[in-house]
């Protein structure tokens, strides 16, 4: 892909940021409303859980192909198409709901297609960002992007979605569809890199005159091999898988800890979750400055250690304020880790490989999350939620060693101390 068409961050980046904010609020409303809608229209508990799971399955099935397509097609256009797909799916879902024809299979299909759109959008967006933001400002740009998504999805969207569902079952879905249309309109004004010779250019086009399938498979193989043979990318990818498995595992048993160990009401559970989201927002806001102040290696390893220590703190106390602070620290440290790690990957990966490398990264990072939930659920059932949190803390602390080794051995990682303005 050619980078000659890169845009000033004041134009392209802020359009991407606005699109992310718009769709994040809508997504938060859908995350809150879809389980409520499933419960309202379906009578079977398994079907309800299947609809929820259907939104995450596309990450396992399509992360690698989506990453390949993000390198073969114009990324901005791919994001617009993903937005339009999700808006159309939501519109059809609303029509079926209004006609009283929204049964299990249409709802399951809608959830799955919404997940497919999310995979396409995310793989393309993380690959597009370096072309609209200078490299020395990537961490600040990613920090703001993640913070906006967290506020929109986890704080504002989910609260508003639950309230609007009580007004009308279709209302959150309609607003979510509008948010995707607004995102698509904003992205139309973004100019990013385009394939130099069309979607079939590059080494992956060599398999020859057949259909596009051999070329797609070659693209995927090239992306997987690229990540696996790079020690630093390999370490970052494995670490992300471990961190996300631990985080979702702790989320899965946190409600048990709140109810059975701390003996708090359900409202307190929501408040403690909000503490984690607030920590994440703060982490996203300061991640770029923190990395510039202390360097990438201390920022990554230090916040990884902070996550582990917070898990051990939750396991060791029955004091609610300590748990709230520890959960906020977890959200902060996880966000800083994500911002710095993603920015580092965007810096060291060639533009033509960004989509595929993102697909591989997301496959591991998201694919381990259900496994973490199952493992921590089993540990909690047999030894209690505190033991599960203690296990997560120890595993996270142990992960510090290999990632620190990989970071310190790689000449591409520098501990920068700059005084220039870091806002994109």
Short mmCIF file of C-alpha atoms in Angstrom, two decimals:
data_model
loop_
_atom_site.label_atom_id
_atom_site.label_comp_id
_atom_site.label_asym_id
_atom_site.label_seq_id
_atom_site.Cartn_x
_atom_site.Cartn_y
_atom_site.Cartn_z
CA UNK A 1 0.00 0.00 0.00
CA UNK A 2 1.15 3.50 -0.74
CA UNK A 3 1.31 5.98 2.12
CA UNK A 4 1.49 9.07 -0.09
CA UNK A 5 -2.14 9.85 0.65
CA UNK A 6 -1.70 10.08 4.41
CA UNK A 7 -3.78 12.87 5.89
CA UNK A 8 -3.02 15.42 8.53
CA UNK A 9 -4.08 14.08 11.94
CA UNK A 10 -6.30 17.11 12.49
CA UNK A 11 -8.57 15.92 9.67
CA UNK A 12 -8.33 12.16 9.27
CA UNK A 13 -7.67 11.25 12.88
CA UNK A 14 -10.48 13.33 14.31
CA UNK A 15 -12.91 11.87 11.80
CA UNK A 16 -11.82 8.36 12.86
CA UNK A 17 -12.17 9.41 16.50
CA UNK A 18 -15.67 10.78 15.86
CA UNK A 19 -16.69 7.62 14.02
CA UNK A 20 -15.38 5.50 16.90
CA UNK A 21 -17.28 7.61 19.45
CA UNK A 22 -20.51 7.36 17.48
CA UNK A 23 -20.39 3.61 16.99
CA UNK A 24 -19.14 2.96 20.55
CA UNK A 25 -22.19 4.61 22.11
CA UNK A 26 -24.46 2.62 19.82
CA UNK A 27 -22.57 -0.59 20.56
CA UNK A 28 -22.90 0.00 24.29
CA UNK A 29 -26.65 0.35 23.92
CA UNK A 30 -26.78 -2.84 21.86
CA UNK A 31 -24.62 -4.75 24.37
CA UNK A 32 -27.14 -3.85 27.06
CA UNK A 33 -30.27 -4.28 24.95
CA UNK A 34 -29.52 -7.49 23.01
CA UNK A 35 -29.49 -9.82 26.06
CA UNK A 36 -32.64 -8.11 27.34
CA UNK A 37 -34.27 -8.51 23.93
CA UNK A 38 -33.22 -12.17 23.73
CA UNK A 39 -34.71 -12.85 27.14
CA UNK A 40 -37.92 -11.07 26.16
CA UNK A 41 -38.55 -12.93 22.88
CA UNK A 42 -37.01 -16.34 23.62
CA UNK A 43 -38.10 -18.85 26.24
CA UNK A 44 -35.03 -21.08 26.26
CA UNK A 45 -32.00 -20.16 28.40
CA UNK A 46 -29.63 -21.95 26.02
CA UNK A 47 -30.94 -19.95 23.08
CA UNK A 48 -30.42 -16.71 25.00
CA UNK A 49 -26.80 -17.62 25.76
CA UNK A 50 -26.28 -18.75 22.15
CA UNK A 51 -27.33 -15.33 20.86
CA UNK A 52 -24.85 -13.65 23.19
CA UNK A 53 -22.06 -16.02 22.14
CA UNK A 54 -22.83 -15.50 18.45
CA UNK A 55 -21.47 -11.95 18.58
CA UNK A 56 -17.97 -13.22 19.58
CA UNK A 57 -17.73 -16.33 17.39
CA UNK A 58 -16.75 -14.30 14.27
CA UNK A 59 -13.46 -13.38 15.97
CA UNK A 60 -12.48 -17.02 15.93
CA UNK A 61 -13.75 -17.63 12.39
CA UNK A 62 -12.89 -14.43 10.53
CA UNK A 63 -10.08 -12.58 12.33
CA UNK A 64 -7.45 -13.94 9.91
CA UNK A 65 -9.43 -13.41 6.67
CA UNK A 66 -10.52 -9.94 7.84
CA UNK A 67 -6.91 -9.01 8.48
CA UNK A 68 -5.96 -10.21 5.00
CA UNK A 69 -8.73 -8.17 3.39
CA UNK A 70 -7.62 -5.11 5.39
CA UNK A 71 -4.28 -5.36 3.58
CA UNK A 72 -5.77 -6.01 0.12
CA UNK A 73 -8.51 -3.37 0.02
CA UNK A 74 -8.83 0.28 0.98
CA UNK A 75 -9.20 0.18 4.75
CA UNK A 76 -11.42 3.22 5.02
CA UNK A 77 -13.84 1.70 2.50
CA UNK A 78 -13.82 -1.61 4.38
CA UNK A 79 -14.78 0.23 7.58
CA UNK A 80 -17.63 2.03 5.80
CA UNK A 81 -18.95 -1.24 4.39
CA UNK A 82 -18.78 -2.82 7.86
CA UNK A 83 -20.80 0.10 9.27
CA UNK A 84 -23.40 -0.17 6.51
CA UNK A 85 -23.65 -3.95 7.02
CA UNK A 86 -24.33 -3.52 10.74
CA UNK A 87 -26.83 -0.72 10.15
CA UNK A 88 -28.73 -2.88 7.64
CA UNK A 89 -28.75 -5.89 10.00
CA UNK A 90 -30.13 -3.77 12.84
CA UNK A 91 -32.77 -2.23 10.58
CA UNK A 92 -33.91 -5.70 9.49
CA UNK A 93 -33.95 -6.86 13.12
CA UNK A 94 -36.19 -3.92 14.06
CA UNK A 95 -38.56 -4.72 11.19
CA UNK A 96 -38.79 -8.37 12.25
CA UNK A 97 -39.42 -7.28 15.84
CA UNK A 98 -42.19 -4.91 14.73
CA UNK A 99 -43.78 -7.70 12.68
CA UNK A 100 -43.53 -10.11 15.64
CA UNK A 101 -41.33 -12.45 13.57
CA UNK A 102 -38.10 -12.14 15.54
CA UNK A 103 -37.53 -15.75 16.55
CA UNK A 104 -34.37 -17.61 17.55
CA UNK A 105 -32.74 -18.14 14.16
CA UNK A 106 -33.20 -14.58 12.85
CA UNK A 107 -31.93 -13.20 16.16
CA UNK A 108 -28.96 -15.58 16.13
CA UNK A 109 -28.14 -14.61 12.54
CA UNK A 110 -28.37 -10.91 13.37
CA UNK A 111 -26.01 -11.30 16.33
CA UNK A 112 -23.54 -13.24 14.19
CA UNK A 113 -23.56 -10.68 11.34
CA UNK A 114 -23.09 -7.84 13.81
CA UNK A 115 -20.04 -9.69 15.08
CA UNK A 116 -18.73 -10.09 11.52
CA UNK A 117 -19.06 -6.35 10.98
CA UNK A 118 -17.19 -5.69 14.21
CA UNK A 119 -14.31 -7.94 13.12
CA UNK A 120 -14.00 -6.24 9.73
CA UNK A 121 -14.21 -2.75 11.22
CA UNK A 122 -11.69 -3.34 14.00
CA UNK A 123 -9.07 -5.06 11.84
CA UNK A 124 -9.27 -2.26 9.27
CA UNK A 125 -9.35 0.58 11.82
CA UNK A 126 -6.23 -0.48 13.72
CA UNK A 127 -4.42 -0.85 10.38
CA UNK A 128 -5.67 2.54 9.14
CA UNK A 129 -4.71 4.64 12.16
CA UNK A 130 -0.92 4.84 11.49
CA UNK A 131 -1.64 6.44 8.10
CA UNK A 132 -3.57 9.36 9.62
CA UNK A 133 -1.35 9.94 12.69
CA UNK A 134 2.43 10.54 12.81
CA UNK A 135 4.34 7.68 14.42
CA UNK A 136 5.55 9.79 17.33
CA UNK A 137 1.92 10.54 18.26
CA UNK A 138 0.47 7.05 17.89
CA UNK A 139 0.33 6.36 21.63
CA UNK A 140 -1.61 9.54 22.38
CA UNK A 141 -3.90 8.88 19.41
CA UNK A 142 -4.56 5.29 20.46
CA UNK A 143 -5.05 6.40 24.07
CA UNK A 144 -7.74 8.88 23.11
CA UNK A 145 -9.37 6.38 20.79
CA UNK A 146 -9.53 3.69 23.48
CA UNK A 147 -10.74 6.18 26.09
CA UNK A 148 -13.54 7.40 23.81
CA UNK A 149 -14.58 3.81 23.11
CA UNK A 150 -14.59 2.95 26.81
CA UNK A 151 -16.67 5.98 27.79
CA UNK A 152 -19.08 5.50 24.91
CA UNK A 153 -19.52 1.76 25.20
CA UNK A 154 -18.98 0.84 28.85
CA UNK A 155 -20.15 3.95 30.69
CA UNK A 156 -22.62 5.89 28.56
CA UNK A 157 -23.94 3.39 26.02
CA UNK A 158 -24.73 0.49 28.32
CA UNK A 159 -26.49 2.67 30.88
CA UNK A 160 -28.54 4.50 28.25
CA UNK A 161 -29.28 1.24 26.39
CA UNK A 162 -30.79 -0.39 29.46
CA UNK A 163 -32.94 2.67 30.14
CA UNK A 164 -34.09 3.03 26.53
CA UNK A 165 -35.03 -0.65 26.37
CA UNK A 166 -37.66 0.06 29.03
CA UNK A 167 -39.06 2.79 26.76
CA UNK A 168 -39.27 0.46 23.76
CA UNK A 169 -37.54 -2.74 22.76
CA UNK A 170 -36.55 -1.40 19.36
CA UNK A 171 -35.31 2.01 20.51
CA UNK A 172 -31.68 1.03 21.37
CA UNK A 173 -31.39 -0.93 18.12
CA UNK A 174 -32.64 2.00 16.05
CA UNK A 175 -30.19 4.39 17.68
CA UNK A 176 -27.37 1.87 17.19
CA UNK A 177 -28.20 1.69 13.47
CA UNK A 178 -28.12 5.49 13.28
CA UNK A 179 -24.75 5.51 15.06
CA UNK A 180 -23.28 3.22 12.39
CA UNK A 181 -24.63 5.45 9.62
CA UNK A 182 -23.08 8.48 11.32
CA UNK A 183 -19.79 6.61 11.59
CA UNK A 184 -19.89 5.74 7.89
CA UNK A 185 -20.54 9.38 6.94
CA UNK A 186 -17.59 10.57 9.02
CA UNK A 187 -15.29 7.96 7.51
CA UNK A 188 -16.15 9.02 3.97
CA UNK A 189 -13.98 12.08 4.54
CA UNK A 190 -10.93 10.08 5.59
CA UNK A 191 -8.20 9.47 3.02
CA UNK A 192 -5.88 6.62 3.85
CA UNK A 193 -3.48 4.35 1.97
CA UNK A 194 -4.84 2.43 -1.00
CA UNK A 195 -3.48 -0.77 -2.58
CA UNK A 196 -0.75 0.10 -5.04
CA UNK A 197 -1.94 -2.31 -7.76
CA UNK A 198 -5.37 -3.35 -6.58
CA UNK A 199 -6.47 -5.96 -4.08
CA UNK A 200 -4.59 -8.75 -5.79
CA UNK A 201 -1.17 -7.13 -5.74
CA UNK A 202 1.86 -8.20 -3.78
CA UNK A 203 3.48 -11.53 -3.05
CA UNK A 204 0.19 -13.15 -2.14
CA UNK A 205 -1.00 -12.77 -5.74
CA UNK A 206 1.55 -15.28 -6.96
CA UNK A 207 -0.58 -18.45 -6.56
CA UNK A 208 -1.88 -17.70 -10.01
CA UNK A 209 -4.84 -17.69 -12.31
CA UNK A 210 -7.46 -19.43 -10.18
CA UNK A 211 -10.00 -17.89 -7.87
CA UNK A 212 -9.18 -15.46 -5.09
CA UNK A 213 -9.20 -18.25 -2.48
CA UNK A 214 -5.57 -19.39 -3.01
CA UNK A 215 -4.41 -15.78 -2.81
CA UNK A 216 -6.42 -15.21 0.37
CA UNK A 217 -4.95 -18.33 1.97
CA UNK A 218 -1.47 -17.20 0.93
CA UNK A 219 -2.14 -13.79 2.50
CA UNK A 220 -3.22 -15.44 5.74
CA UNK A 221 -0.21 -17.77 5.81
CA UNK A 222 2.12 -14.84 5.22
CA UNK A 223 0.54 -12.86 8.06
CA UNK A 224 0.71 -15.75 10.54
CA UNK A 225 4.32 -16.53 9.60
CA UNK A 226 5.27 -12.86 9.90
CA UNK A 227 4.01 -12.66 13.49
CA UNK A 228 5.33 -16.06 14.59
CA UNK A 229 8.87 -15.53 13.34
CA UNK A 230 9.25 -12.12 15.01
CA UNK A 231 10.20 -12.68 18.70
CA UNK A 232 8.76 -9.36 19.89
CA UNK A 233 5.46 -9.66 17.99
CA UNK A 234 5.18 -13.25 19.16
CA UNK A 235 5.73 -12.22 22.78
CA UNK A 236 3.22 -9.36 22.54
CA UNK A 237 0.61 -11.64 20.98
CA UNK A 238 1.01 -14.42 23.55
CA UNK A 239 1.02 -11.89 26.39
CA UNK A 240 -2.20 -10.33 25.10
CA UNK A 241 -3.80 -13.78 25.03
CA UNK A 242 -2.78 -14.45 28.64
CA UNK A 243 -3.85 -11.01 29.87
CA UNK A 244 -7.27 -11.19 28.22
CA UNK A 245 -7.86 -14.74 29.43
CA UNK A 246 -7.09 -13.65 32.99
CA UNK A 247 -9.15 -10.47 32.71
CA UNK A 248 -12.27 -12.16 31.35
CA UNK A 249 -11.82 -15.03 33.79
CA UNK A 250 -11.80 -12.56 36.66
CA UNK A 251 -14.82 -10.77 35.20
CA UNK A 252 -16.66 -14.10 35.03
CA UNK A 253 -16.20 -14.80 38.75
CA UNK A 254 -16.33 -11.20 39.98
CA UNK A 255 -20.10 -11.29 40.42
CA UNK A 256 -19.69 -14.36 42.66
CA UNK A 257 -17.07 -12.55 44.71
CA UNK A 258 -19.35 -9.52 45.12
CA UNK A 259 -22.44 -11.51 46.06
CA UNK A 260 -21.08 -14.41 48.09
CA UNK A 261 -17.80 -13.16 49.60
CA UNK A 262 -18.38 -9.43 49.99
CA UNK A 263 -22.15 -10.00 50.42
CA UNK A 264 -23.09 -6.87 48.50
CA UNK A 265 -26.30 -6.13 46.55
CA UNK A 266 -26.46 -6.26 42.75
CA UNK A 267 -26.25 -2.47 42.52
CA UNK A 268 -22.80 -2.59 44.12
CA UNK A 269 -21.65 -5.03 41.44
CA UNK A 270 -22.46 -2.48 38.74
CA UNK A 271 -20.72 0.27 40.68
CA UNK A 272 -17.55 -1.81 41.06
CA UNK A 273 -17.57 -2.59 37.33
CA UNK A 274 -17.89 1.13 36.68
CA UNK A 275 -14.75 1.67 38.80
CA UNK A 276 -12.84 -0.51 36.35
CA UNK A 277 -14.24 1.44 33.40
CA UNK A 278 -13.27 4.76 35.01
CA UNK A 279 -9.75 3.43 35.56
CA UNK A 280 -9.65 2.49 31.89
CA UNK A 281 -10.70 5.97 30.79
CA UNK A 282 -7.97 7.55 32.91
CA UNK A 283 -5.43 5.07 31.58
CA UNK A 284 -6.36 5.87 28.00
CA UNK A 285 -6.05 9.59 28.65
CA UNK A 286 -2.55 9.41 30.15
CA UNK A 287 -1.04 6.38 28.37
CA UNK A 288 0.81 8.39 25.73
CA UNK A 289 2.31 10.83 28.21
CA UNK A 290 3.21 8.04 30.62
CA UNK A 291 5.02 6.09 27.90
CA UNK A 292 6.95 9.18 26.81
CA UNK A 293 7.87 9.98 30.42
CA UNK A 294 9.11 6.56 31.55
CA UNK A 295 9.66 4.70 28.28
CA UNK A 296 7.83 1.86 26.58
CA UNK A 297 9.49 -0.97 28.47
CA UNK A 298 8.66 0.33 31.98
CA UNK A 299 5.16 1.31 30.81
CA UNK A 300 4.42 -2.19 29.50
CA UNK A 301 6.12 -4.29 32.16
CA UNK A 302 5.16 -1.97 35.03
CA UNK A 303 1.46 -1.96 34.17
CA UNK A 304 1.50 -5.71 33.65
CA UNK A 305 2.91 -6.05 37.17
CA UNK A 306 0.28 -3.58 38.40
CA UNK A 307 -2.49 -5.79 36.99
CA UNK A 308 -1.06 -8.81 38.76
CA UNK A 309 -0.73 -6.96 42.06
CA UNK A 310 -4.32 -5.70 41.79
CA UNK A 311 -5.58 -9.26 41.32
CA UNK A 312 -3.70 -10.38 44.43
CA UNK A 313 -5.11 -7.41 46.37
CA UNK A 314 -8.69 -8.40 45.49
CA UNK A 315 -7.95 -11.96 46.59
CA UNK A 316 -6.49 -10.84 49.93
CA UNK A 317 -9.18 -8.46 51.19
CA UNK A 318 -12.84 -8.27 52.10
CA UNK A 319 -12.86 -4.47 52.30
CA UNK A 320 -15.05 -2.98 49.59
CA UNK A 321 -13.01 0.25 49.10
CA UNK A 322 -9.85 -1.80 48.53
CA UNK A 323 -11.64 -3.96 45.96
CA UNK A 324 -12.97 -0.85 44.20
CA UNK A 325 -9.52 0.74 44.04
CA UNK A 326 -7.92 -2.52 42.90
CA UNK A 327 -10.51 -2.90 40.15
CA UNK A 328 -9.95 0.68 39.04
CA UNK A 329 -6.19 0.03 38.99
CA UNK A 330 -6.79 -3.06 36.86
CA UNK A 331 -8.77 -1.03 34.34
CA UNK A 332 -6.08 1.66 34.30
CA UNK A 333 -3.17 -0.77 33.86
CA UNK A 334 -4.97 -2.84 31.22
CA UNK A 335 -5.75 0.27 29.18
CA UNK A 336 -2.17 1.58 29.35
CA UNK A 337 -0.86 -1.86 28.35
CA UNK A 338 -3.24 -2.00 25.37
CA UNK A 339 -2.44 1.51 24.18
CA UNK A 340 1.33 1.13 24.37
CA UNK A 341 1.36 -2.43 22.99
CA UNK A 342 -0.91 -1.60 20.05
CA UNK A 343 1.07 1.56 19.26
CA UNK A 344 4.34 -0.38 19.37
CA UNK A 345 2.93 -2.99 16.97
CA UNK A 346 1.69 -0.28 14.61
CA UNK A 347 5.16 1.27 14.66
CA UNK A 348 7.23 -1.83 13.89
CA UNK A 349 4.89 -3.62 11.45
CA UNK A 350 5.12 -2.60 7.76
CA UNK A 351 1.96 -1.00 6.44
CA UNK A 352 1.31 -3.80 3.95
CA UNK A 353 1.19 -6.32 6.85
CA UNK A 354 -0.78 -4.29 9.40
CA UNK A 355 -4.18 -5.81 8.66
CA UNK A 356 -2.98 -9.41 8.74
CA UNK A 357 -0.85 -8.89 11.84
CA UNK A 358 -3.86 -7.31 13.56
CA UNK A 359 -5.98 -10.30 12.60
CA UNK A 360 -3.46 -12.74 14.10
CA UNK A 361 -3.13 -10.61 17.23
CA UNK A 362 -6.89 -10.35 17.72
CA UNK A 363 -7.39 -14.07 17.09
CA UNK A 364 -5.09 -14.91 19.99
CA UNK A 365 -6.12 -11.98 22.19
CA UNK A 366 -9.86 -12.62 21.86
CA UNK A 367 -9.75 -16.36 21.26
CA UNK A 368 -8.35 -17.06 24.72
CA UNK A 369 -11.09 -15.13 26.52
CA UNK A 370 -13.72 -17.91 26.57
CA UNK A 371 -11.01 -20.32 27.77
CA UNK A 372 -10.16 -17.96 30.62
CA UNK A 373 -13.81 -17.73 31.65
CA UNK A 374 -14.10 -21.54 31.74
CA UNK A 375 -10.87 -22.09 33.68
CA UNK A 376 -11.54 -19.38 36.26
CA UNK A 377 -15.12 -20.54 36.61
CA UNK A 378 -13.90 -24.05 37.40
CA UNK A 379 -11.33 -22.75 39.90
CA UNK A 380 -13.95 -20.56 41.56
CA UNK A 381 -16.40 -23.47 41.80
CA UNK A 382 -13.84 -25.72 43.47
CA UNK A 383 -11.77 -23.28 45.56
CA UNK A 384 -13.68 -19.99 45.62
CA UNK A 385 -13.45 -16.71 43.69
CA UNK A 386 -10.59 -15.41 45.83
CA UNK A 387 -8.44 -18.31 44.71
CA UNK A 388 -9.34 -17.52 41.10
CA UNK A 389 -8.24 -13.89 41.55
CA UNK A 390 -5.03 -15.02 43.24
CA UNK A 391 -4.32 -17.39 40.35
CA UNK A 392 -4.87 -14.56 37.87
CA UNK A 393 -2.52 -12.30 39.79
CA UNK A 394 0.26 -14.89 39.85
CA UNK A 395 -0.12 -15.76 36.16
CA UNK A 396 -0.04 -12.08 35.19
CA UNK A 397 3.08 -11.42 37.26
CA UNK A 398 4.81 -14.41 35.70
CA UNK A 399 3.97 -13.03 32.25
CA UNK A 400 6.13 -9.97 33.08
CA UNK A 401 9.31 -12.03 32.69
CA UNK A 402 9.06 -13.20 29.05
CA UNK A 403 7.63 -9.90 27.78
CA UNK A 404 10.39 -7.92 29.56
CA UNK A 405 13.00 -10.24 28.04
CA UNK A 406 11.58 -9.79 24.53
CA UNK A 407 11.31 -6.01 24.88
CA UNK A 408 14.83 -5.52 26.23
CA UNK A 409 16.39 -7.68 23.51
CA UNK A 410 14.69 -5.86 20.62
CA UNK A 411 16.55 -2.90 19.13
CA UNK A 412 13.31 -1.46 17.70
CA UNK A 413 12.03 -0.67 21.20
CA UNK A 414 13.43 2.59 22.55
CA UNK A 415 12.73 4.34 25.83
CA UNK A 416 11.90 7.75 24.50
CA UNK A 417 11.93 10.88 26.63
CA UNK A 418 10.48 13.65 24.50
CA UNK A 419 9.15 17.04 25.45
CA UNK A 420 7.27 17.71 22.23
CA UNK A 421 3.54 18.03 22.22
CA UNK A 422 2.03 14.54 22.17
CA UNK A 423 -1.55 15.35 21.34
CA UNK A 424 -2.58 14.27 17.85
#
